[in-house]
PDB file of C-alpha atoms in Angstrom:
ATOM      1  CA  MET A1120     -23.672   4.535  19.327  1.00  0.00           C
ATOM      2  CA  ALA A1121     -22.496   0.985  18.658  1.00  0.00           C
ATOM      3  CA  ALA A1122     -18.914   0.201  17.779  1.00  0.00           C
ATOM      4  CA  PRO A1123     -18.238   0.232  14.013  1.00  0.00           C
ATOM      5  CA  ASP A1124     -18.226  -3.054  12.185  1.00  0.00           C
ATOM      6  CA  PHE A1125     -14.969  -4.038  10.550  1.00  0.00           C
ATOM      7  CA  GLU A1126     -14.464  -6.365   7.654  1.00  0.00           C
ATOM      8  CA  PRO A1127     -12.978  -9.714   8.624  1.00  0.00           C
ATOM      9  CA  ALA A1128      -9.437 -10.506   7.571  1.00  0.00           C
ATOM     10  CA  PRO A1129      -9.537 -14.180   6.676  1.00  0.00           C
ATOM     11  CA  ARG A1130      -6.017 -14.497   5.245  1.00  0.00           C
ATOM     12  CA  VAL A1131      -3.817 -12.218   7.364  1.00  0.00           C
ATOM     13  CA  SER A1132      -3.125 -11.273  10.949  1.00  0.00           C
ATOM     14  CA  LEU A1133      -1.189  -8.510  12.684  1.00  0.00           C
ATOM     15  CA  ARG A1134       1.692  -8.888  15.078  1.00  0.00           C
ATOM     16  CA  PRO A1135       4.312  -6.523  16.484  1.00  0.00           C
ATOM     17  CA  VAL A1136       7.693  -6.220  14.808  1.00  0.00           C
ATOM     18  CA  VAL A1137      10.450  -7.977  16.823  1.00  0.00           C
ATOM     19  CA  ARG A1138      14.210  -8.303  16.467  1.00  0.00           C
ATOM     20  CA  ALA A1139      13.846 -11.913  15.225  1.00  0.00           C
ATOM     21  CA  ASP A1140      12.035 -10.533  12.123  1.00  0.00           C
ATOM     22  CA  ARG A1141      15.173  -8.765  10.892  1.00  0.00           C
ATOM     23  CA  ARG A1142      16.305 -11.224   8.224  1.00  0.00           C
ATOM     24  CA  GLU A1143      12.867 -11.914   6.702  1.00  0.00           C
ATOM     25  CA  PHE A1144      11.864  -8.246   6.898  1.00  0.00           C
ATOM     26  CA  LEU A1145      15.062  -6.980   5.254  1.00  0.00           C
ATOM     27  CA  GLU A1146      14.914  -9.585   2.487  1.00  0.00           C
ATOM     28  CA  LEU A1147      11.340  -8.567   1.657  1.00  0.00           C
ATOM     29  CA  MET A1148      12.257  -4.881   1.654  1.00  0.00           C
ATOM     30  CA  ARG A1149      15.309  -5.440  -0.539  1.00  0.00           C
ATOM     31  CA  THR A1150      13.238  -7.522  -2.952  1.00  0.00           C
ATOM     32  CA  SER A1151      10.666  -4.717  -3.027  1.00  0.00           C
ATOM     33  CA  GLU A1152      13.026  -1.750  -3.453  1.00  0.00           C
ATOM     34  CA  ARG A1153      11.988  -0.923  -7.021  1.00  0.00           C
ATOM     35  CA  PHE A1154       8.337  -1.425  -6.159  1.00  0.00           C
ATOM     36  CA  HIS A1155       8.532   1.022  -3.239  1.00  0.00           C
ATOM     37  CA  ASP A1156      10.543   3.659  -5.123  1.00  0.00           C
ATOM     38  CA  PRO A1157       9.825   6.629  -5.087  1.00  0.00           C
ATOM     39  CA  TRP A1158       7.035   6.407  -2.489  1.00  0.00           C
ATOM     40  CA  ILE A1159       8.801   5.169   0.622  1.00  0.00           C
ATOM     41  CA  SER A1160      12.216   4.216   1.945  1.00  0.00           C
ATOM     42  CA  PRO A1161      11.703   1.363   4.397  1.00  0.00           C
ATOM     43  CA  PRO A1162      14.596  -0.091   6.412  1.00  0.00           C
ATOM     44  CA  ARG A1163      16.871  -2.115   4.082  1.00  0.00           C
ATOM     45  CA  SER A1164      19.966  -2.622   6.241  1.00  0.00           C
ATOM     46  CA  PRO A1165      20.534  -4.198   9.669  1.00  0.00           C
ATOM     47  CA  LEU A1166      21.369  -0.780  11.137  1.00  0.00           C
ATOM     48  CA  ALA A1167      18.228   0.800   9.633  1.00  0.00           C
ATOM     49  CA  PHE A1168      16.144  -2.074  11.007  1.00  0.00           C
ATOM     50  CA  ASP A1169      17.670  -1.506  14.485  1.00  0.00           C
ATOM     51  CA  HIS A1170      16.791   2.202  14.268  1.00  0.00           C
ATOM     52  CA  TYR A1171      13.263   1.243  13.215  1.00  0.00           C
ATOM     53  CA  LEU A1172      12.900  -1.091  16.206  1.00  0.00           C
ATOM     54  CA  ALA A1173      14.172   1.668  18.539  1.00  0.00           C
ATOM     55  CA  ARG A1174      11.541   4.048  17.156  1.00  0.00           C
ATOM     56  CA  LEU A1175       8.842   1.438  17.689  1.00  0.00           C
ATOM     57  CA  SER A1176       9.848   1.062  21.334  1.00  0.00           C
ATOM     58  CA  ARG A1177       8.704   4.615  22.036  1.00  0.00           C
ATOM     59  CA  ASP A1178       5.220   5.321  23.392  1.00  0.00           C
ATOM     60  CA  ASP A1179       4.266   7.386  20.368  1.00  0.00           C
ATOM     61  CA  HIS A1180       4.963   4.726  17.710  1.00  0.00           C
ATOM     62  CA  ASP A1181       3.621   1.235  16.998  1.00  0.00           C
ATOM     63  CA  GLY A1182       4.640  -1.099  14.173  1.00  0.00           C
ATOM     64  CA  GLN A1183       2.639  -4.134  13.131  1.00  0.00           C
ATOM     65  CA  LEU A1184       3.546  -6.742  10.559  1.00  0.00           C
ATOM     66  CA  ILE A1185       0.879  -8.080   8.265  1.00  0.00           C
ATOM     67  CA  CYS A1186       1.433 -11.852   8.099  1.00  0.00           C
ATOM     68  CA  LEU A1187      -0.196 -14.686   6.241  1.00  0.00           C
ATOM     69  CA  LYS A1188      -2.208 -16.777   8.677  1.00  0.00           C
ATOM     70  CA  ARG A1189      -1.363 -20.038   6.935  1.00  0.00           C
ATOM     71  CA  SER A1190       2.434 -19.571   7.052  1.00  0.00           C
ATOM     72  CA  SER A1191       3.205 -16.597   9.312  1.00  0.00           C
ATOM     73  CA  GLN A1192       5.111 -15.101   6.356  1.00  0.00           C
ATOM     74  CA  ILE A1193       5.506 -11.307   6.409  1.00  0.00           C
ATOM     75  CA  VAL A1194       3.643  -9.647   3.533  1.00  0.00           C
ATOM     76  CA  GLY A1195       3.500  -6.024   4.664  1.00  0.00           C
ATOM     77  CA  VAL A1196       3.888  -3.465   7.406  1.00  0.00           C
ATOM     78  CA  VAL A1197       1.608  -0.908   9.050  1.00  0.00           C
ATOM     79  CA  ASN A1198       3.063   1.791  11.274  1.00  0.00           C
ATOM     80  CA  LEU A1199       1.161   4.043  13.650  1.00  0.00           C
ATOM     81  CA  ASN A1200       3.416   7.098  13.945  1.00  0.00           C
ATOM     82  CA  ASN A1201       3.231  10.191  16.092  1.00  0.00           C
ATOM     83  CA  ILE A1202       0.507   8.774  18.324  1.00  0.00           C
ATOM     84  CA  VAL A1203      -1.095  11.625  20.254  1.00  0.00           C
ATOM     85  CA  ARG A1204      -3.237  10.983  23.339  1.00  0.00           C
ATOM     86  CA  GLY A1205      -5.394  13.437  25.295  1.00  0.00           C
ATOM     87  CA  SER A1206      -8.220  15.057  23.407  1.00  0.00           C
ATOM     88  CA  PHE A1207      -6.717  14.310  19.935  1.00  0.00           C
ATOM     89  CA  LEU A1208      -6.405  10.487  20.086  1.00  0.00           C
ATOM     90  CA  SER A1209      -4.781  10.339  16.679  1.00  0.00           C
ATOM     91  CA  ALA A1210      -1.929   8.747  14.748  1.00  0.00           C
ATOM     92  CA  SER A1211      -0.292   9.056  11.365  1.00  0.00           C
ATOM     93  CA  LEU A1212      -0.557   5.820   9.415  1.00  0.00           C
ATOM     94  CA  GLY A1213       2.169   4.469   7.185  1.00  0.00           C
ATOM     95  CA  TYR A1214       1.858   1.196   5.291  1.00  0.00           C
ATOM     96  CA  TYR A1215       3.627  -0.792   2.604  1.00  0.00           C
ATOM     97  CA  VAL A1216       3.365  -4.232   1.102  1.00  0.00           C
ATOM     98  CA  GLY A1217       6.147  -6.462  -0.168  1.00  0.00           C
ATOM     99  CA  ALA A1218       6.238  -6.554  -3.976  1.00  0.00           C
ATOM    100  CA  PRO A1219       5.495 -10.320  -4.225  1.00  0.00           C
ATOM    101  CA  TYR A1220       2.235  -9.753  -2.313  1.00  0.00           C
ATOM    102  CA  ALA A1221       0.970  -6.611  -4.027  1.00  0.00           C
ATOM    103  CA  ARG A1222      -2.492  -6.370  -5.540  1.00  0.00           C
ATOM    104  CA  GLN A1223      -3.760  -9.502  -3.741  1.00  0.00           C
ATOM    105  CA  GLY A1224      -5.919  -7.771  -1.134  1.00  0.00           C
ATOM    106  CA  TYR A1225      -3.588  -8.430   1.811  1.00  0.00           C
ATOM    107  CA  MET A1226      -3.047  -4.751   2.569  1.00  0.00           C
ATOM    108  CA  LEU A1227      -6.797  -4.055   2.582  1.00  0.00           C
ATOM    109  CA  GLU A1228      -7.270  -6.844   5.121  1.00  0.00           C
ATOM    110  CA  GLY A1229      -4.318  -5.453   7.106  1.00  0.00           C
ATOM    111  CA  LEU A1230      -5.793  -1.947   7.121  1.00  0.00           C
ATOM    112  CA  GLU A1231      -9.099  -3.297   8.412  1.00  0.00           C
ATOM    113  CA  LEU A1232      -7.211  -5.011  11.222  1.00  0.00           C
ATOM    114  CA  ILE A1233      -5.142  -1.913  12.059  1.00  0.00           C
ATOM    115  CA  LYS A1234      -8.297   0.213  12.257  1.00  0.00           C
ATOM    116  CA  ARG A1235      -9.780  -2.242  14.760  1.00  0.00           C
ATOM    117  CA  TYR A1236      -6.489  -2.403  16.716  1.00  0.00           C
ATOM    118  CA  ALA A1237      -5.992   1.391  16.749  1.00  0.00           C
ATOM    119  CA  ILE A1238      -9.524   2.121  17.907  1.00  0.00           C
ATOM    120  CA  HIS A1239     -10.304  -0.792  20.233  1.00  0.00           C
ATOM    121  CA  ASP A1240      -6.869  -1.649  21.626  1.00  0.00           C
ATOM    122  CA  LEU A1241      -5.076   1.697  21.589  1.00  0.00           C
ATOM    123  CA  GLY A1242      -8.173   3.861  22.060  1.00  0.00           C
ATOM    124  CA  LEU A1243      -7.473   6.141  19.100  1.00  0.00           C
ATOM    125  CA  HIS A1244     -10.181   8.141  17.349  1.00  0.00           C
ATOM    126  CA  ARG A1245      -8.464   9.212  14.114  1.00  0.00           C
ATOM    127  CA  LEU A1246      -5.953   7.749  11.672  1.00  0.00           C
ATOM    128  CA  GLU A1247      -4.340   9.878   8.978  1.00  0.00           C
ATOM    129  CA  ALA A1248      -2.604   8.399   5.941  1.00  0.00           C
ATOM    130  CA  ASN A1249      -0.506  10.880   3.961  1.00  0.00           C
ATOM    131  CA  ILE A1250      -0.070   9.741   0.388  1.00  0.00           C
ATOM    132  CA  GLN A1251       1.768  11.312  -2.547  1.00  0.00           C
ATOM    133  CA  PRO A1252      -0.796  12.437  -5.166  1.00  0.00           C
ATOM    134  CA  ASP A1253       0.737  10.266  -7.915  1.00  0.00           C
ATOM    135  CA  ASN A1254       0.519   7.091  -5.827  1.00  0.00           C
ATOM    136  CA  ALA A1255      -2.787   5.928  -7.274  1.00  0.00           C
ATOM    137  CA  PRO A1256      -2.613   2.362  -5.883  1.00  0.00           C
ATOM    138  CA  SER A1257      -2.150   3.630  -2.313  1.00  0.00           C
ATOM    139  CA  ILE A1258      -4.936   6.206  -2.702  1.00  0.00           C
ATOM    140  CA  GLY A1259      -7.233   3.498  -4.048  1.00  0.00           C
ATOM    141  CA  LEU A1260      -6.372   1.276  -1.100  1.00  0.00           C
ATOM    142  CA  ALA A1261      -7.128   4.081   1.383  1.00  0.00           C
ATOM    143  CA  GLN A1262     -10.484   4.666  -0.331  1.00  0.00           C
ATOM    144  CA  ARG A1263     -11.405   0.971  -0.248  1.00  0.00           C
ATOM    145  CA  ALA A1264     -10.452   0.870   3.447  1.00  0.00           C
ATOM    146  CA  GLY A1265     -12.964   3.630   4.240  1.00  0.00           C
ATOM    147  CA  PHE A1266     -10.585   6.598   4.454  1.00  0.00           C
ATOM    148  CA  SER A1267     -11.855  10.003   3.334  1.00  0.00           C
ATOM    149  CA  TYR A1268      -9.933  12.681   1.451  1.00  0.00           C
ATOM    150  CA  GLU A1269      -9.284  15.793   3.538  1.00  0.00           C
ATOM    151  CA  GLY A1270      -6.975  17.873   1.382  1.00  0.00           C
ATOM    152  CA  LEU A1271      -3.486  18.463   0.061  1.00  0.00           C
ATOM    153  CA  SER A1272      -0.436  19.234   2.201  1.00  0.00           C
ATOM    154  CA  PRO A1273       2.237  20.867   0.024  1.00  0.00           C
ATOM    155  CA  ALA A1274       5.882  19.889   0.704  1.00  0.00           C
ATOM    156  CA  TYR A1275       4.685  17.667   3.564  1.00  0.00           C
ATOM    157  CA  LEU A1276       7.374  14.963   3.876  1.00  0.00           C
ATOM    158  CA  TYR A1277      11.010  14.752   2.864  1.00  0.00           C
ATOM    159  CA  ILE A1278      11.356  11.605   0.757  1.00  0.00           C
ATOM    160  CA  ASP A1279      14.114  10.568  -1.626  1.00  0.00           C
ATOM    161  CA  GLY A1280      15.918  13.896  -1.476  1.00  0.00           C
ATOM    162  CA  ALA A1281      12.964  16.270  -1.876  1.00  0.00           C
ATOM    163  CA  TRP A1282       9.980  17.699  -0.040  1.00  0.00           C
ATOM    164  CA  ARG A1283       6.913  15.889  -1.453  1.00  0.00           C
ATOM    165  CA  ASP A1284       3.289  16.992  -1.554  1.00  0.00           C
ATOM    166  CA  HIS A1285       0.877  14.563   0.122  1.00  0.00           C
ATOM    167  CA  GLU A1286      -2.854  14.065   0.151  1.00  0.00           C
ATOM    168  CA  ARG A1287      -4.408  13.589   3.632  1.00  0.00           C
ATOM    169  CA  TRP A1288      -6.703  10.567   3.855  1.00  0.00           C
ATOM    170  CA  THR A1289      -8.371   9.973   7.224  1.00  0.00           C
ATOM    171  CA  TYR A1290     -10.386   7.372   9.004  1.00  0.00           C
ATOM    172  CA  THR A1291     -12.336   8.570  12.026  1.00  0.00           C
ATOM    173  CA  ASP A1292     -14.129   6.375  14.537  1.00  0.00           C
ATOM    174  CA  SER A1293     -17.855   7.138  14.301  1.00  0.00           C
ATOM    175  CA  ARG A1294     -18.623   6.775  18.012  1.00  0.00           C
ATOM    176  CA  ARG A1295     -19.592   9.943  19.857  1.00  0.00           C
ATOM    177  CA  THR A1296     -18.427   8.641  23.253  1.00  0.00           C
ATOM    178  CA  LEU A1297     -15.038   7.481  24.469  1.00  0.00           C
ATOM    179  CA  LEU A1298     -14.034   3.886  25.013  1.00  0.00           C
ATOM    180  CA  PRO A1299     -12.751   3.183  28.544  1.00  0.00           C
ATOM    181  CA  GLN A1300      -9.099   3.256  27.390  1.00  0.00           C
ATOM    182  CA  GLN A1301      -9.687   6.643  25.717  1.00  0.00           C
ATOM    183  CA  ALA A1302     -10.908   8.244  28.927  1.00  0.00           C
ATOM    184  CA  ARG A1303      -7.570   7.683  30.726  1.00  0.00           C
TER     185      ARG A1303
END
């Protein structure tokens, strides 16, 4: 079966998070604090950013910034967490946009790019986004990006002082055979 076609991303690109991003990243996250509450708690301090970078240096995590092509400005983040190899070839997907860039289609373009990257560069087969049921904008984004609803996970993640229910939204590569990097 042929590789799936992905929508082009004319306005954004992906690149790994690096230490030099600290100031711009933290400023965007601080500016977006009310926008992100209560859904996520991204790094908002230098120490939290350093812990985030340390997590991304592990083999089972990957963090990519979504940046405007025209200016290289950071608009959002996509994290591939808990990457599992072997016969599972899966990762949990976390994503968030900076408040000034919300509802402009940048995250949809970024999710198209991360799907391509996860499947073709990392050799993954499945991505799972876990989204709180009341987060309608994120659920709508997952749907537009081709993710399918799989079910509800009660008390799935501990966020903002409580265990929160999450819906599981997944994207699965449609190929029936492995890519060369998957067969390793």
